[in-house]
Coordinates of N, CA and C in Angstrom, one line a residue:
L20 N 0.8 -1.2 0.0 CA 0.0 0.0 0.0 C 0.9 1.2 0.0
T21 N 0.4 2.3 -0.6 CA 1.1 3.5 -0.6 C 0.2 4.6 -0.2
F22 N 0.7 5.7 0.5 CA -0.1 6.8 0.9 C 0.6 8.1 0.6
E23 N -0.2 9.1 0.4 CA 0.3 10.4 -0.1 C 1.0 11.2 1.1
T24 N 0.5 11.0 2.3 CA 1.0 11.7 3.5 C 1.3 10.8 4.6
A25 N 2.1 11.3 5.5 CA 2.4 10.5 6.8 C 1.1 10.3 7.6
E26 N 0.2 11.3 7.6 CA -1.0 11.1 8.4 C -1.9 10.0 7.8
E27 N -2.0 9.9 6.5 CA -2.7 8.7 5.9 C -2.0 7.4 6.3
G28 N -0.7 7.4 6.3 CA 0.0 6.2 6.6 C -0.2 5.8 8.1
M29 N -0.3 6.8 9.0 CA -0.5 6.6 10.4 C -1.9 6.0 10.6
E30 N -2.9 6.5 9.9 CA -4.2 5.9 10.0 C -4.2 4.4 9.6
A31 N -3.5 4.1 8.6 CA -3.4 2.7 8.2 C -2.7 1.8 9.2
V32 N -1.6 2.4 9.8 CA -0.9 1.6 10.8 C -1.7 1.4 12.1
K33 N -2.6 2.4 12.4 CA -3.5 2.2 13.5 C -4.5 1.1 13.3
K34 N -4.9 0.9 12.1 CA -5.9 -0.1 11.8 C -5.4 -1.5 11.5
Q35 N -4.1 -1.6 11.1 CA -3.6 -2.9 10.6 C -2.1 -3.0 11.0
A36 N -1.7 -4.2 11.4 CA -0.3 -4.4 11.7 C 0.5 -4.7 10.4
Y37 N 1.6 -4.0 10.2 CA 2.4 -4.2 9.0 C 3.8 -4.7 9.5
D38 N 4.4 -5.7 8.8 CA 5.7 -6.2 9.1 C 6.8 -5.2 8.8
I39 N 6.7 -4.5 7.7 CA 7.7 -3.6 7.2 C 7.0 -2.3 6.8
V40 N 7.6 -1.2 7.2 CA 7.1 0.1 6.8 C 8.3 0.9 6.2
I41 N 8.1 1.3 4.9 CA 9.1 2.1 4.2 C 8.6 3.5 4.0
S42 N 9.4 4.5 4.4 CA 9.0 5.9 4.3 C 10.1 6.7 3.7
D43 N 9.7 7.7 2.9 CA 10.6 8.7 2.4 C 10.9 9.7 3.6
Y44 N 12.0 10.3 3.5 CA 12.3 11.3 4.6 C 11.5 12.6 4.4
K45 N 11.4 13.1 3.2 CA 10.7 14.3 2.9 C 9.2 14.0 2.6
L46 N 8.4 14.3 3.5 CA 6.9 14.1 3.4 C 6.2 15.4 3.7
P47 N 5.0 15.6 3.1 CA 4.2 16.7 3.5 C 3.8 16.6 5.0
G48 N 3.8 17.6 5.7 CA 3.4 17.6 7.1 C 4.7 17.2 8.0
M49 N 4.8 16.0 8.4 CA 5.9 15.6 9.3 C 7.0 14.9 8.4
D50 N 8.2 14.9 8.9 CA 9.2 14.2 8.1 C 9.2 12.7 8.4
G51 N 9.9 12.0 7.6 CA 9.9 10.5 7.6 C 10.4 9.9 8.9
L52 N 11.3 10.6 9.6 CA 11.8 10.1 10.9 C 10.7 10.2 12.0
E53 N 10.0 11.3 12.0 CA 8.9 11.5 12.9 C 7.8 10.5 12.6
F54 N 7.5 10.3 11.4 CA 6.5 9.3 11.0 C 6.9 7.9 11.5
L55 N 8.2 7.5 11.3 CA 8.7 6.2 11.8 C 8.7 6.1 13.3
R56 N 9.0 7.2 13.9 CA 8.9 7.3 15.4 C 7.5 6.9 15.9
R57 N 6.5 7.5 15.2 CA 5.1 7.3 15.6 C 4.7 5.9 15.3
V58 N 5.2 5.3 14.1 CA 4.9 3.9 13.8 C 5.4 3.0 14.9
K59 N 6.7 3.3 15.3 CA 7.3 2.5 16.4 C 6.5 2.4 17.6
E60 N 5.8 3.5 18.0 CA 5.0 3.6 19.2 C 3.8 2.7 19.0
K61 N 3.2 2.6 17.8 CA 2.0 1.8 17.6 C 2.3 0.4 17.2
R62 N 3.4 0.2 16.5 CA 3.8 -1.2 16.0 C 5.3 -1.4 16.2
P63 N 5.7 -1.7 17.5 CA 7.1 -1.8 17.8 C 7.8 -2.9 17.1
N64 N 7.1 -3.9 16.6 CA 7.8 -5.0 16.0 C 8.0 -4.8 14.4
A65 N 7.4 -3.7 13.9 CA 7.6 -3.5 12.5 C 9.0 -3.1 12.1
F66 N 9.5 -3.6 11.0 CA 10.8 -3.2 10.5 C 10.6 -2.0 9.7
E67 N 11.5 -1.0 9.9 CA 11.4 0.3 9.3 C 12.5 0.6 8.4
V68 N 12.2 1.2 7.2 CA 13.2 1.5 6.2 C 13.0 3.0 5.8
L69 N 14.0 3.7 5.8 CA 14.0 5.2 5.4 C 14.6 5.4 4.0
I70 N 13.9 6.1 3.2 CA 14.5 6.4 1.9 C 14.8 7.9 1.9
T71 N 16.0 8.3 1.4 CA 16.3 9.7 1.5 C 17.4 10.1 0.5
A72 N 17.2 11.4 0.0 CA 18.3 12.0 -0.8 C 19.1 13.0 0.1
Y73 N 18.7 13.0 1.4 CA 19.3 14.0 2.3 C 20.1 13.4 3.4
A74 N 20.7 12.3 3.1 CA 21.5 11.6 4.2 C 22.7 12.4 4.6
N75 N 22.8 12.6 5.9 CA 24.0 13.2 6.5 C 24.2 12.4 7.8
C76 N 25.4 12.7 8.5 CA 25.7 12.0 9.7 C 24.7 12.1 10.8
D77 N 24.1 13.3 11.0 CA 23.1 13.5 12.0 C 21.8 12.7 11.7
L78 N 21.4 12.7 10.5 CA 20.2 12.0 10.1 C 20.4 10.5 10.2
L79 N 21.5 10.0 9.8 CA 21.8 8.6 9.9 C 21.9 8.1 11.3
K80 N 22.5 8.9 12.2 CA 22.6 8.6 13.6 C 21.3 8.5 14.2
E81 N 20.4 9.6 14.0 CA 19.1 9.6 14.5 C 18.3 8.4 14.1
A82 N 18.4 8.1 12.8 CA 17.6 6.9 12.3 C 18.0 5.6 13.0
K83 N 19.3 5.4 13.1 CA 19.8 4.2 13.8 C 19.4 4.1 15.2
E84 N 19.4 5.3 15.9 CA 19.0 5.3 17.3 C 17.5 5.0 17.5
L85 N 16.8 5.4 16.5 CA 15.3 5.1 16.4 C 15.1 3.6 16.2
G86 N 16.0 3.0 15.6 CA 15.8 1.5 15.3 C 15.5 1.3 13.8
V87 N 15.7 2.3 12.9 CA 15.4 2.1 11.5 C 16.4 1.0 11.0
K88 N 15.9 0.0 10.4 CA 16.7 -1.2 10.0 C 17.6 -0.9 8.8
D89 N 17.2 0.0 7.9 CA 18.0 0.3 6.7 C 17.6 1.7 6.2
I90 N 18.6 2.3 5.5 CA 18.4 3.5 4.9 C 18.8 3.4 3.4
I91 N 17.9 3.7 2.5 CA 18.1 3.6 1.1 C 18.3 4.9 0.5
P92 N 19.5 5.2 -0.1 CA 19.7 6.5 -0.7 C 19.0 6.7 -2.0
K93 N 18.6 7.9 -2.3 CA 18.1 8.2 -3.6 C 19.2 8.7 -4.5
P94 N 19.1 8.4 -5.8 CA 18.1 7.7 -6.5 C 18.2 6.2 -6.2
F95 N 17.2 5.5 -6.2 CA 17.2 4.0 -5.9 C 16.4 3.3 -7.0
T96 N 16.7 2.0 -7.0 CA 16.0 1.1 -8.0 C 15.1 0.1 -7.2
S97 N 14.3 -0.6 -7.9 CA 13.5 -1.7 -7.2 C 14.5 -2.8 -6.6
E98 N 15.6 -3.0 -7.3 CA 16.6 -3.9 -6.8 C 17.2 -3.5 -5.5
D99 N 17.4 -2.2 -5.3 CA 17.9 -1.6 -4.0 C 16.9 -2.0 -2.9
V100 N 15.6 -1.8 -3.2 CA 14.6 -2.1 -2.2 C 14.6 -3.6 -1.9
E101 N 14.6 -4.4 -2.9 CA 14.6 -5.9 -2.7 C 15.8 -6.3 -1.9
T102 N 17.0 -5.7 -2.2 CA 18.2 -6.1 -1.4 C 18.1 -5.7 0.0
S103 N 17.5 -4.5 0.3 CA 17.3 -4.0 1.6 C 16.4 -5.0 2.4
L104 N 15.3 -5.3 1.8 CA 14.3 -6.2 2.4 C 14.9 -7.6 2.7
A105 N 15.6 -8.1 1.7 CA 16.2 -9.4 1.9 C 17.2 -9.4 3.1
R106 N 18.0 -8.3 3.2 CA 19.0 -8.2 4.3 C 18.2 -8.1 5.6
I107 N 17.2 -7.4 5.7 CA 16.4 -7.3 6.9 C 15.8 -8.6 7.3
I108 N 15.2 -9.3 6.4 CA 14.7 -10.6 6.7 C 15.7 -11.6 7.1
E109 N 16.9 -11.6 6.4 CA 18.0 -12.5 6.7 C 18.5 -12.2 8.1
N110 N 18.7 -10.9 8.5 CA 19.2 -10.6 9.8 C 18.2 -10.8 10.9
S111 N 16.9 -10.9 10.6 CA 15.9 -11.1 11.7 C 15.7 -12.6 11.9
A112 N 16.2 -13.5 11.1 CA 16.0 -14.9 11.2 C 16.8 -15.5 12.4

């Protein structure tokens, strides 16, 4: 499922448990880290992935402290997403 805003995504997370949540960093309203922080409160067992073109040391540190499992830099391909998800699944086994 895809959503246009973080708020729409949060409504979905409140209604259904998701195993993996992928978010862009730049979102209308709140940023992707705040969105993932709120997801973690509702669904602490969900694996979280952040996509960003704005990676810097502070952002990476904050994402890792939050428990984000992977960060995919932009531009990215579907193979990058598949590789990230495979790595997360492998590391969780």
